[in-house]
XYZ file of C-alpha atoms in Angstrom:
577
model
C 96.884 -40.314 -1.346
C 99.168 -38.907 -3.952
C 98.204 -40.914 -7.052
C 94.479 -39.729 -6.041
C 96.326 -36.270 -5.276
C 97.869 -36.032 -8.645
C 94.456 -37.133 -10.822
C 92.855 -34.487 -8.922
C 95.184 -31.866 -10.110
C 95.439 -33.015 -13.182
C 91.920 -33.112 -14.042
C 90.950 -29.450 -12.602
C 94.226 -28.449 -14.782
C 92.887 -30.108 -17.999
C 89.446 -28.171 -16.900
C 91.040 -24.903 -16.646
C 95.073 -24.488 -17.360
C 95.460 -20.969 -17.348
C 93.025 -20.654 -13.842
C 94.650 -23.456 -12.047
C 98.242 -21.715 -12.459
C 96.910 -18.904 -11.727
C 94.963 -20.661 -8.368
C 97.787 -22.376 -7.485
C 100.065 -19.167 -7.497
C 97.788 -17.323 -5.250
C 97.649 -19.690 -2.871
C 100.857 -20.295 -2.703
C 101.652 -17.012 -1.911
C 99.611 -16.963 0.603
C 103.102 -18.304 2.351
C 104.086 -14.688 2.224
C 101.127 -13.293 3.912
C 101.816 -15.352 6.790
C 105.476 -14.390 6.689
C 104.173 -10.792 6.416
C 101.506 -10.978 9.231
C 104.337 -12.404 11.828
C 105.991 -9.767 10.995
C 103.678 -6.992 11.431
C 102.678 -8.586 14.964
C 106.307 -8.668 15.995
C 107.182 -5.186 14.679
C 104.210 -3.562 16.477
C 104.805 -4.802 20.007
C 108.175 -3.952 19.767
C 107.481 -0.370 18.473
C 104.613 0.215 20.947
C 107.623 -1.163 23.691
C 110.597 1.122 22.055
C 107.680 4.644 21.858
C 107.082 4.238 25.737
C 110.977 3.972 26.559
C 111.281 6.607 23.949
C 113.994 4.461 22.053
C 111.852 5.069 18.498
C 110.822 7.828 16.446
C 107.234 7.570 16.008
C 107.319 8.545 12.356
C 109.118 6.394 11.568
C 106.981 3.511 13.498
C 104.243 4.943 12.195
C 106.102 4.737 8.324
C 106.705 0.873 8.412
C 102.939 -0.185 9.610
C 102.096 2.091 6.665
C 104.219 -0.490 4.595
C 103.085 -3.195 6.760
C 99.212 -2.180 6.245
C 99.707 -1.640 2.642
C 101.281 -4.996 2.226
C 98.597 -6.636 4.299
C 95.911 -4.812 2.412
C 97.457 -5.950 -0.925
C 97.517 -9.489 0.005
C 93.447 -8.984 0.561
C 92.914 -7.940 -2.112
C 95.013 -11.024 -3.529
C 92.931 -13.251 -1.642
C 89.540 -11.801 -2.917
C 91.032 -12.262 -6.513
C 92.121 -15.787 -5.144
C 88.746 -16.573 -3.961
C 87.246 -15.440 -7.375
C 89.766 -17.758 -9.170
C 88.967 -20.379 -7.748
C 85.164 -20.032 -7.881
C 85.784 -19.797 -11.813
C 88.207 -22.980 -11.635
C 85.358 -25.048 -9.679
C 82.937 -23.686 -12.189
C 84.793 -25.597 -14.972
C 85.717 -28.478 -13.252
C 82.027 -29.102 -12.611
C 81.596 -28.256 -15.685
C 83.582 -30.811 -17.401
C 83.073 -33.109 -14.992
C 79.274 -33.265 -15.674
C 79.860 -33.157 -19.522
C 81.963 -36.266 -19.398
C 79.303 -38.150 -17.286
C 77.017 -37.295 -19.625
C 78.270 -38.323 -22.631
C 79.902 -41.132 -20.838
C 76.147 -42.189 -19.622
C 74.410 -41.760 -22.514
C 77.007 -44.048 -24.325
C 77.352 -47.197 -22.111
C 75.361 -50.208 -22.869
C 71.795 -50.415 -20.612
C 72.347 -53.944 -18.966
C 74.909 -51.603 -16.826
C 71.871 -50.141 -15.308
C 71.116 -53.868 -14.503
C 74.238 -54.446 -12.522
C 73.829 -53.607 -9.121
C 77.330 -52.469 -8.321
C 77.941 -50.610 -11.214
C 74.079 -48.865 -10.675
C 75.640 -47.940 -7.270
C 78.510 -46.310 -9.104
C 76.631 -44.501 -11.703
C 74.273 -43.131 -8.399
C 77.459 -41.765 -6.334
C 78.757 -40.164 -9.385
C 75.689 -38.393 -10.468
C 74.854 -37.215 -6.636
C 78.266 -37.590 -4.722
C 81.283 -37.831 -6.718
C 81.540 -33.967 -8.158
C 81.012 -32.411 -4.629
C 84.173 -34.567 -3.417
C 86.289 -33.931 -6.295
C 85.435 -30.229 -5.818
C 86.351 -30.347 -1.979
C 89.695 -32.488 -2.884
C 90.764 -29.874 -5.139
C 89.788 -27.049 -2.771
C 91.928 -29.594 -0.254
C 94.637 -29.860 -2.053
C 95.335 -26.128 -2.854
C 95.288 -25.734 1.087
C 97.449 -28.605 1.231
C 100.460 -26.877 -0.943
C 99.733 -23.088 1.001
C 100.948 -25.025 3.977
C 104.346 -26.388 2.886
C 105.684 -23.042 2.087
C 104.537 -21.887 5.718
C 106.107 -24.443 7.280
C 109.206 -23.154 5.339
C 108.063 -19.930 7.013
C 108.417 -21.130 10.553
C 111.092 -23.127 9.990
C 112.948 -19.930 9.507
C 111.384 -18.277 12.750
C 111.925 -21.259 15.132
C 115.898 -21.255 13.438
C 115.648 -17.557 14.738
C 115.858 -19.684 18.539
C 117.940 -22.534 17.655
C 118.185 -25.244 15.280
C 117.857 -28.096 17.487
C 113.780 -26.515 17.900
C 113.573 -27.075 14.173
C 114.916 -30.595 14.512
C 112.533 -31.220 16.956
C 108.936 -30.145 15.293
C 110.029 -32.107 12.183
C 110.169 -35.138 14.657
C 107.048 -34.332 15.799
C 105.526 -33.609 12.208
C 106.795 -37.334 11.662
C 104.865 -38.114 14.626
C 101.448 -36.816 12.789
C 102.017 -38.564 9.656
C 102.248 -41.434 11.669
C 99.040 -41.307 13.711
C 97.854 -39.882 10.724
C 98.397 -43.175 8.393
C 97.218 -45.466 11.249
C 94.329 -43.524 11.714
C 93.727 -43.821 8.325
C 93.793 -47.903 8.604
C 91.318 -48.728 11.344
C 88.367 -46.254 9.885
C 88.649 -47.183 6.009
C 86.465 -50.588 6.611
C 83.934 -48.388 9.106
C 83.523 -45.866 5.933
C 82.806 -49.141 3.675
C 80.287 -50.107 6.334
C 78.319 -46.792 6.299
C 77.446 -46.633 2.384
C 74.748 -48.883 2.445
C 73.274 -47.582 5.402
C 73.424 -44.107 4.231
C 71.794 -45.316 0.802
C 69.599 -46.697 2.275
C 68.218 -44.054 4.585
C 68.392 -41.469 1.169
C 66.112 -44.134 -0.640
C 63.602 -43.853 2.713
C 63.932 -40.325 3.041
C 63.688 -39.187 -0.417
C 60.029 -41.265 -0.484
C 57.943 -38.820 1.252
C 58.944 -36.410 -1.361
C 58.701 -37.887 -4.520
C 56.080 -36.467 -7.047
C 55.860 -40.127 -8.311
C 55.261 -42.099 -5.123
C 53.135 -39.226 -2.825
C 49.414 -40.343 -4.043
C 50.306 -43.903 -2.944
C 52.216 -42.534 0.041
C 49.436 -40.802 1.006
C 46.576 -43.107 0.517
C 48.261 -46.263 2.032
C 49.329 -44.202 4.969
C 52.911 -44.736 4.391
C 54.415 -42.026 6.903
C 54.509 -44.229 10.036
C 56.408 -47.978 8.701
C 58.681 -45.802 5.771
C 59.932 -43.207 9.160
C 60.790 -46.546 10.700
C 62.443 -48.119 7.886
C 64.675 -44.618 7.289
C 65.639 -44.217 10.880
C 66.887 -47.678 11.472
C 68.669 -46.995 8.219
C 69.884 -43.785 9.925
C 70.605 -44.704 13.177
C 73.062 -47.470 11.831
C 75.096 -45.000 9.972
C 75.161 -42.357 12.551
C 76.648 -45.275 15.203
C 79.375 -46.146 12.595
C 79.972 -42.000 12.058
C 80.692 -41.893 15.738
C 83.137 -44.488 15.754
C 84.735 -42.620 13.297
C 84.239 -39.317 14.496
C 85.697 -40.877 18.021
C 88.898 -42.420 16.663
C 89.674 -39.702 14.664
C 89.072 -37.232 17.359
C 91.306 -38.478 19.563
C 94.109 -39.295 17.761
C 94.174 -35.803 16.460
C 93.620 -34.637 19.943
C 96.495 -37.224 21.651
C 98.312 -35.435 18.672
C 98.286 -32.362 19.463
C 98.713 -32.802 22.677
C 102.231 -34.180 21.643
C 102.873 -30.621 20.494
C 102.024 -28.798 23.946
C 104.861 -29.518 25.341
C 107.511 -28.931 23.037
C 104.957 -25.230 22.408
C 105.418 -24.141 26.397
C 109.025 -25.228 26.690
C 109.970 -22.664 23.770
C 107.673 -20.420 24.807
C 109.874 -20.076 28.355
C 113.349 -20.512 26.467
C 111.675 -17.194 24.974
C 111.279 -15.754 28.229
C 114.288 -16.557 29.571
C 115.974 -15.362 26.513
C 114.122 -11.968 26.806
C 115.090 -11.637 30.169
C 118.884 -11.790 29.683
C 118.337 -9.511 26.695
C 118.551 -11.924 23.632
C 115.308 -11.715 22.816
C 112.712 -8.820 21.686
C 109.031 -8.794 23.654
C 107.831 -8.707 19.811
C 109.329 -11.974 19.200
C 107.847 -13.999 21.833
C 104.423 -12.479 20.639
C 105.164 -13.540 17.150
C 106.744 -17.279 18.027
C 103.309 -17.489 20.134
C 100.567 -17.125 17.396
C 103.197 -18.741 14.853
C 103.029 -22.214 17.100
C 99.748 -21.590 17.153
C 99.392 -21.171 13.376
C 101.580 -24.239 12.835
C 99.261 -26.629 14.956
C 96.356 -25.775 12.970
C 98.452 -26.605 10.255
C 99.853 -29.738 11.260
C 96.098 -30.351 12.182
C 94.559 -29.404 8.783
C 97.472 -31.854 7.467
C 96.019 -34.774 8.719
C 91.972 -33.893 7.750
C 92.964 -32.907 4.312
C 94.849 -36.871 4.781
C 91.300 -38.228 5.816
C 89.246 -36.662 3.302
C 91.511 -37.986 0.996
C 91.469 -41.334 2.314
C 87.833 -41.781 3.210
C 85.752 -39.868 0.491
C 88.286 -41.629 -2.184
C 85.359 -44.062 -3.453
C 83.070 -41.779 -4.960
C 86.084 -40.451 -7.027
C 86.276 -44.124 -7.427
C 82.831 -44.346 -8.714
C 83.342 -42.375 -11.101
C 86.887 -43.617 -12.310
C 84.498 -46.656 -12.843
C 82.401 -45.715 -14.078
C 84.249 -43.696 -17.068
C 85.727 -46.923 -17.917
C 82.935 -48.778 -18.673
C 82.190 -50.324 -22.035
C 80.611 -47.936 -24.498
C 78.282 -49.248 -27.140
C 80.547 -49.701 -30.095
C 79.707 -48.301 -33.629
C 79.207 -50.799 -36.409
C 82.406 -51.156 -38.455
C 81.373 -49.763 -42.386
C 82.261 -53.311 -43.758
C 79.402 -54.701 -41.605
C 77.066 -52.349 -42.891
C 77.945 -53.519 -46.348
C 76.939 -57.094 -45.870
C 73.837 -56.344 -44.480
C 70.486 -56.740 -45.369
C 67.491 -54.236 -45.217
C 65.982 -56.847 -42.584
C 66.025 -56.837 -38.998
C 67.484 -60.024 -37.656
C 68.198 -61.614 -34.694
C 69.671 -65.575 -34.840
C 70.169 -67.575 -31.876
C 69.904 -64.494 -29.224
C 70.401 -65.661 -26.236
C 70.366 -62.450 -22.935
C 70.127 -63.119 -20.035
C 70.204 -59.785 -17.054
C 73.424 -59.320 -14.970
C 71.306 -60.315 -11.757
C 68.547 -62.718 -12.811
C 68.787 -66.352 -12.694
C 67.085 -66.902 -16.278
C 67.265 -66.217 -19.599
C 65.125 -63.247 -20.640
C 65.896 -64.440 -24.054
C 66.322 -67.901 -25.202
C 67.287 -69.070 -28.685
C 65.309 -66.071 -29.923
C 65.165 -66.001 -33.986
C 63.743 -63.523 -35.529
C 63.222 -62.197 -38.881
C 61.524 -58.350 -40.092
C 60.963 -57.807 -43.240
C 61.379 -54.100 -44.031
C 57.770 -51.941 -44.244
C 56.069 -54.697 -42.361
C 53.727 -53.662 -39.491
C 54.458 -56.127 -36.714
C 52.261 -56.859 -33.527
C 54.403 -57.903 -30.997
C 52.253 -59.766 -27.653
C 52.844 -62.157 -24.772
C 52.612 -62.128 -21.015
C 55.154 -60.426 -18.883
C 58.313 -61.289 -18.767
C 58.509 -62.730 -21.947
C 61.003 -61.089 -23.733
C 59.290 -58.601 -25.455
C 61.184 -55.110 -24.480
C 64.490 -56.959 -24.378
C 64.298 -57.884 -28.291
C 63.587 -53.933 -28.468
C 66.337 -53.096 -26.480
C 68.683 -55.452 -28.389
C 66.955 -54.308 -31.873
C 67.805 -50.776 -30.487
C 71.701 -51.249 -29.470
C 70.667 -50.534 -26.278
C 72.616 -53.566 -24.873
C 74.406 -56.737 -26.845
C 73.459 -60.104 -26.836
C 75.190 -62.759 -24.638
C 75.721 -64.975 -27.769
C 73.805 -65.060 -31.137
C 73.615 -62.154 -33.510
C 71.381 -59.234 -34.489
C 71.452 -57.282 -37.599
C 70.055 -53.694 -37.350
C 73.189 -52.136 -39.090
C 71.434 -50.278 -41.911
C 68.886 -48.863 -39.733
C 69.822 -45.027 -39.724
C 67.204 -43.656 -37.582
C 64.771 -44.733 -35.102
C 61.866 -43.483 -33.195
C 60.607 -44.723 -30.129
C 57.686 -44.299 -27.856
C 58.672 -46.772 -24.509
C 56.569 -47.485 -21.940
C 57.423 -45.155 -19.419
C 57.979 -42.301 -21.860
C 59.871 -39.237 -20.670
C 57.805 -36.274 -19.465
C 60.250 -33.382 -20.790
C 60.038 -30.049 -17.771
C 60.344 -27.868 -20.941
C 57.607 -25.960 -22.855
C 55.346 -27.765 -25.534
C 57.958 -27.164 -28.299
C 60.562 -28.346 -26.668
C 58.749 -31.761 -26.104
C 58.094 -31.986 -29.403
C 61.935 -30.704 -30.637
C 63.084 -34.042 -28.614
C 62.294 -36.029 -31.217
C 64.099 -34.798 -33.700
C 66.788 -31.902 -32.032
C 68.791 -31.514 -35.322
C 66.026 -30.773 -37.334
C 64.227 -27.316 -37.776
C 60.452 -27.181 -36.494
C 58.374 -23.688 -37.814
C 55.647 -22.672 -34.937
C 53.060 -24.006 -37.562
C 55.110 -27.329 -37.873
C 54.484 -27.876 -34.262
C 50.985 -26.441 -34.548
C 50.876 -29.424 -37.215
C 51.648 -31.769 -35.229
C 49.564 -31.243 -32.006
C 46.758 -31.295 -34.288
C 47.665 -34.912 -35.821
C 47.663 -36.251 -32.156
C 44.469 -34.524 -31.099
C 46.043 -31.761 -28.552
C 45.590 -28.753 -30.661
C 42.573 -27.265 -29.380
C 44.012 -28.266 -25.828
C 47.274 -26.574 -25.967
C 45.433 -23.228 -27.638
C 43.857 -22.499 -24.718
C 47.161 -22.345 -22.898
C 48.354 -18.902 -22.031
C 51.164 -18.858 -23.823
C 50.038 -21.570 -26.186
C 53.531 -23.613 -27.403
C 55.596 -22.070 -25.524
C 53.972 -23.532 -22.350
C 56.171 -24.737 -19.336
C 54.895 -28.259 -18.232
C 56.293 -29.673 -15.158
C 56.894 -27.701 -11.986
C 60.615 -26.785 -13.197
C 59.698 -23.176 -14.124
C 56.312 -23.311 -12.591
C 54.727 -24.823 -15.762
C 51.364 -26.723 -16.410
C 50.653 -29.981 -16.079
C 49.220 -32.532 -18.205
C 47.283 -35.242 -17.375
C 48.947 -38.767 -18.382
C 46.559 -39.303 -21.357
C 47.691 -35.726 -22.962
C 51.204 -36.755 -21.897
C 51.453 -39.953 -24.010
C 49.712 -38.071 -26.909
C 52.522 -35.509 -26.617
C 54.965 -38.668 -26.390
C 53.310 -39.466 -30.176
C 53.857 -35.963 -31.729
C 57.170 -36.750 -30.789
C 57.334 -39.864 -32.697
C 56.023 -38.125 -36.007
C 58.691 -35.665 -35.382
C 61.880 -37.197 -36.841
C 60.160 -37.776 -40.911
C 63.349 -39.334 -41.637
C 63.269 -42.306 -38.900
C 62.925 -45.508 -40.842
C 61.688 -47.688 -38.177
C 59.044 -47.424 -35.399
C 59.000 -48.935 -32.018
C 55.988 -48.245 -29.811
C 55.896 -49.839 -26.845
C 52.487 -49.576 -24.997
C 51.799 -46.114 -27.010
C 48.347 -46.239 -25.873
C 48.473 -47.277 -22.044
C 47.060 -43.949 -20.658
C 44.395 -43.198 -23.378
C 40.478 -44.384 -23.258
C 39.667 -47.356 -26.048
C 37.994 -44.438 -28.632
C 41.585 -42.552 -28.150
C 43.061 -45.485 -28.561
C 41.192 -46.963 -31.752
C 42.148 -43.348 -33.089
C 45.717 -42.895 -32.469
C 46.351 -46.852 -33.880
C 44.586 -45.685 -37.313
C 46.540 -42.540 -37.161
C 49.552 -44.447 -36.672
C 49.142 -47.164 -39.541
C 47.896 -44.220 -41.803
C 50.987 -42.060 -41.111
C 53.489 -45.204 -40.920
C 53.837 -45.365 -45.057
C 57.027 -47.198 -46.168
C 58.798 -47.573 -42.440
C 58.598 -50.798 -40.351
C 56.543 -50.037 -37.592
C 56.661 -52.827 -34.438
C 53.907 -52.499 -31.732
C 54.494 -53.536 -28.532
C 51.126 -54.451 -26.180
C 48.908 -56.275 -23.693
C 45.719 -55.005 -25.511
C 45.391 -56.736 -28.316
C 42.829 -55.196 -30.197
C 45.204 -53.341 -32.445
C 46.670 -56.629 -33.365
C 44.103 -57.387 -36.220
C 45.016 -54.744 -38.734
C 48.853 -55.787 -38.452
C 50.636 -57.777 -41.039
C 52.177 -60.224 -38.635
C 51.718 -61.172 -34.900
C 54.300 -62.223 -33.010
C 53.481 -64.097 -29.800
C 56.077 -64.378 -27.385
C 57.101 -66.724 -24.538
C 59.971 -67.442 -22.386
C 62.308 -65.745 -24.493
C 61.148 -67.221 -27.899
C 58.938 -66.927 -30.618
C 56.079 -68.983 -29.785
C 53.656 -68.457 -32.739
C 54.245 -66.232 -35.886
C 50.915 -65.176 -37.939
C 47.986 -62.921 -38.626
C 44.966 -62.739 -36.477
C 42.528 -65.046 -38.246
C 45.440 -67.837 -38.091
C 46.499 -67.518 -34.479
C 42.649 -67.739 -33.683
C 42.343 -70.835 -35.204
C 45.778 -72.497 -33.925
C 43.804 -71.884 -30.735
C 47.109 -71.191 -28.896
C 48.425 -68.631 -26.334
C 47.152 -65.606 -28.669
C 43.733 -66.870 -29.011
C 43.909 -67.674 -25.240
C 45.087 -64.383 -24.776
C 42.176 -62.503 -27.478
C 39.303 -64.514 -25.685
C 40.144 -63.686 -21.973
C 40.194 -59.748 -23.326
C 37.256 -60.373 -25.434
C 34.965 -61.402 -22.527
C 35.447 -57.923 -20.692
C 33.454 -56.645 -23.487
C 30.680 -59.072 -24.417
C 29.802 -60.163 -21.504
């Protein structure tokens, strides 16, 4: 607990330094509230006691609970500013916190997001992690309040006798102790629960889903995926109870431990005020103290289990800010070389799969050249991209993209932006200044112009339901994917795979000629199952279980009669016959 303690700290100091003094300040004199509220309690019974006998003065009782209420007030109005602190500190703990995943995500290499463990990680800290480092912080300001009030009624209960201070330390020895074994037996039951409780999310989460609702829907999904989530749930529920139970009643056998000690002070008290030692006042004040000081001793050992149990996700991310980042190329590699893409002897194979999505793969671009890239699934086609993109390393071999400043990309699943039109567009390109007619330009080059002018606020659009924008249908989408592409003028390679998925054959005939037209001097590589487009480019690649399994243009493919021509006559016959 206190090396996960101390990071905690730490980090929400390194957020914030001057607001998590000053957080840390006001709760810890929130000891002298306490001190000040026993006080107040014991004062008034004992003036209310000493005004009937007619032993006090009542102005000047009525003099000191003005000092009382004024200190009370002021420590209110310390613990609103406390509570506003500390809102401010969370803020930019979050804050950072999220800043540092991103950057930390959008640096790692993508076969991380391969690797089942670390995906796990990467989920808890994008959904979990921040809400427990949050509460742990939150915990661990509580946690330091209560070792000044414990000073605090130490020096009441030394008011009766020493050997009663002796005597709740033993017992505070006794929590720690439950507290640690506790601890023990429910760690592996918490271990047990995340997979359940992923599990039932995933489940859950399906019925809501923009993506998955039209299949949802149509297959009648409601009845088997409500199974499937509440034998998920039902699993982690029965392991919460165990934990729940266990940790219920050793807190409650604990307390229990500090009954006794509680009602035998509570009649030395009497007996003392009956033989005159002790003040009425007193007894009222030891009372709600004990009571204060169980809750304490209490909150002890759940700040002790939070720590303990929800210590993973702070894990996860731990983790997951240690992974590998994609290195920069070192200057003297750039030197050596070439203008060429080139990949010799790659070899990749995924974290989980038992193959090798790319075997032996040689490859070799020249720059400017237009290259078709084809096969059937699975062949290795997006992996070279990813590789040719840095998005991952290769497990052996070598690939030269170094002088390669700037690419642009249209993948597959393309990213539909919840921003206005602009903004879709200014994702291409963010450092670079766009004009209103520059985007105007470009909507017009992809064929949306006319579409996006009958808009009611034309550019400046919404899409997505984030800000209760319009939505496109996949086909404008993709096209708005494109004018994307053409936004960066300084990207010196293309990548476009399946640009034209979503569009009808006469779209797509168009947006290929608009595409070779517009390419110029850049080296352009088209990725694609349709293989139409193939023809005007001035290489096809064919691949095929990881490798490079015919290299030509389309009239000598054809006549090798191989896996292309295979591929051209299967796709032809939809047509012509």
């Amino acid at each position: 607990m206190r090396k996960t303690l101390s990071y905690v700290n730490e980090y929400a100091f390194r957020a914030g330094p001057s607001m998590y003094i000053c957080c840390l300040l006001l709760y810890l004199m929130s000891a002298v509230n306490s001190f000040v509220i026993l006080g107040y309690s014991e004062y008034n019974v004992n003036a209310a006691y000493y005004l009937i006998k007619g032993e006090a003065g009542l102005t000047d009782v009525i003099s000191k609970i003005i000092w009382y209420l004024a200190a009370i007030v002021f420590f209110q109005i310390l613990t609103w500013f406390q509570n506003l602190v500390e809102t401010r500190l969370i803020l930019s703990v979050s804050l950072r916190y999220e800043r540092e995943l991103n950057e930390q995500l959008s640096s790692i290499r993508w076969d991380y997001f391969e690797m089942h463990d670390v995906f796990l990680m990467i989920q808890e800290s994008r959904t979990k992690s921040r809400e427990v480092l949050v509460k742990m912080l939150q915990k661990s300001m509580l946690l330091f309040s209560i070792f000044p009030m414990l000073v605090v009624y130490g020096y009441y209960l030394s008011r009766i006798h020493m050997i009663i201070v002796i005597l709740f330390l033993a017992i505070l020895l006794v929590f720690n102790r439950l507290g640690t074994k506790l601890q023990g037996d429910s760690v592996h039951l918490w271990e047990e629960i995340r997979p359940y409780a992923q599990r039932q999310r995933y489940y859950f989460n399906l019925c809501g889903d923009k993506v998955t609702h039209q299949e949802y829907r149509f297959n009648r999904l409601l009845g088997y995926v409500m199974d499937k989530w509440e034998e998920a749930y039902d699993a982690e529920i029965s392991l919460r109870m165990k934990i729940h139970k266990s940790v219920e009643f050793r807190i409650k056998a604990a307390q229990l431990l500090f009954y006794l000690p509680r009602f035998l002070v509570l009649i030395y008290i009497t007996i003392g005020i009956i033989n005159g030692r002790y003040e009425i006042g007193f007894f009222v004040m030891i009372n709600s103290m004990l009571v204060n000081l169980t809750n304490n001793l209490t909150a002890i050992q759940e700040i002790r289990e939070v720590f303990r149990t929800e210590k993973s996700f702070l894990d996860a991310f731990h983790e997951v800010m240690r992974l590998e980042k994609q290195k920069e190329v070192e200057k003297q590699e750039r030197a050596k070389a070439s203008d060429d893409i080139v990949m010799n002897q790659v070899i990749y194979r995924y974290p989980q799969a038992n193959y090798k999505a790319l075997n032996g793969l040689n490859l070799h671009l020249e720059k400017g050249e237009k290259i078709a890239i084809v096969g059937p699934n699975g062949s290795g086609k997006t992996t070279a991209m990813n590789l040719i993109l840095s998005l991952t390393k290769p497990n052996s071999g070598y690939v030269n993209t170094h002088t390669i400043k700037q690419i642009s990309v249209i993948i597959q699943d393309f990213t539909q932006y919840q921003a206005s039109i602009k903004e879709n567009i200014l994702f291409g390109s963010p450092l670079q200044t766009f004009s209103d007619e520059d985007i105007w330009g470009l909507l017009e080059i992809v064929g949306l112009k006319e579409k996006i002018q009958n808009l009611p606020e034309g550019i400046y659009t919404k899409l997505g339901q984030l800000e209760k924008g319009v939505e496109l249908s996949k086909g404008q989408w993709q096209r708005l994917a494109i004018a994307r592409l053409l936004a960066n003028p300084k990207a010196e390679l293309w990548i476009l795979d399946e640009p034209t998925a979503y569009l009808d054959p006469i779209s797509e005939i168009e947006i290929y000629d608009l595409i070779y037209r517009l390419a110029g001097e850049r080296t352009v590589l088209f990725i694609s199952h349709r293989l139409g487009f193939a023809r005007k480019a001035d290489r096809i690649l064919v691949f095929d279980k990881g490798r490079i399994a015919e290299n030509g243009m389309h009239e000598e493919l054809i006549e090798k009669n191989g896996i292309y021509a295979e591929m051209y006559r299967l796709q032809e016959e939809w047509y012509i016959t």
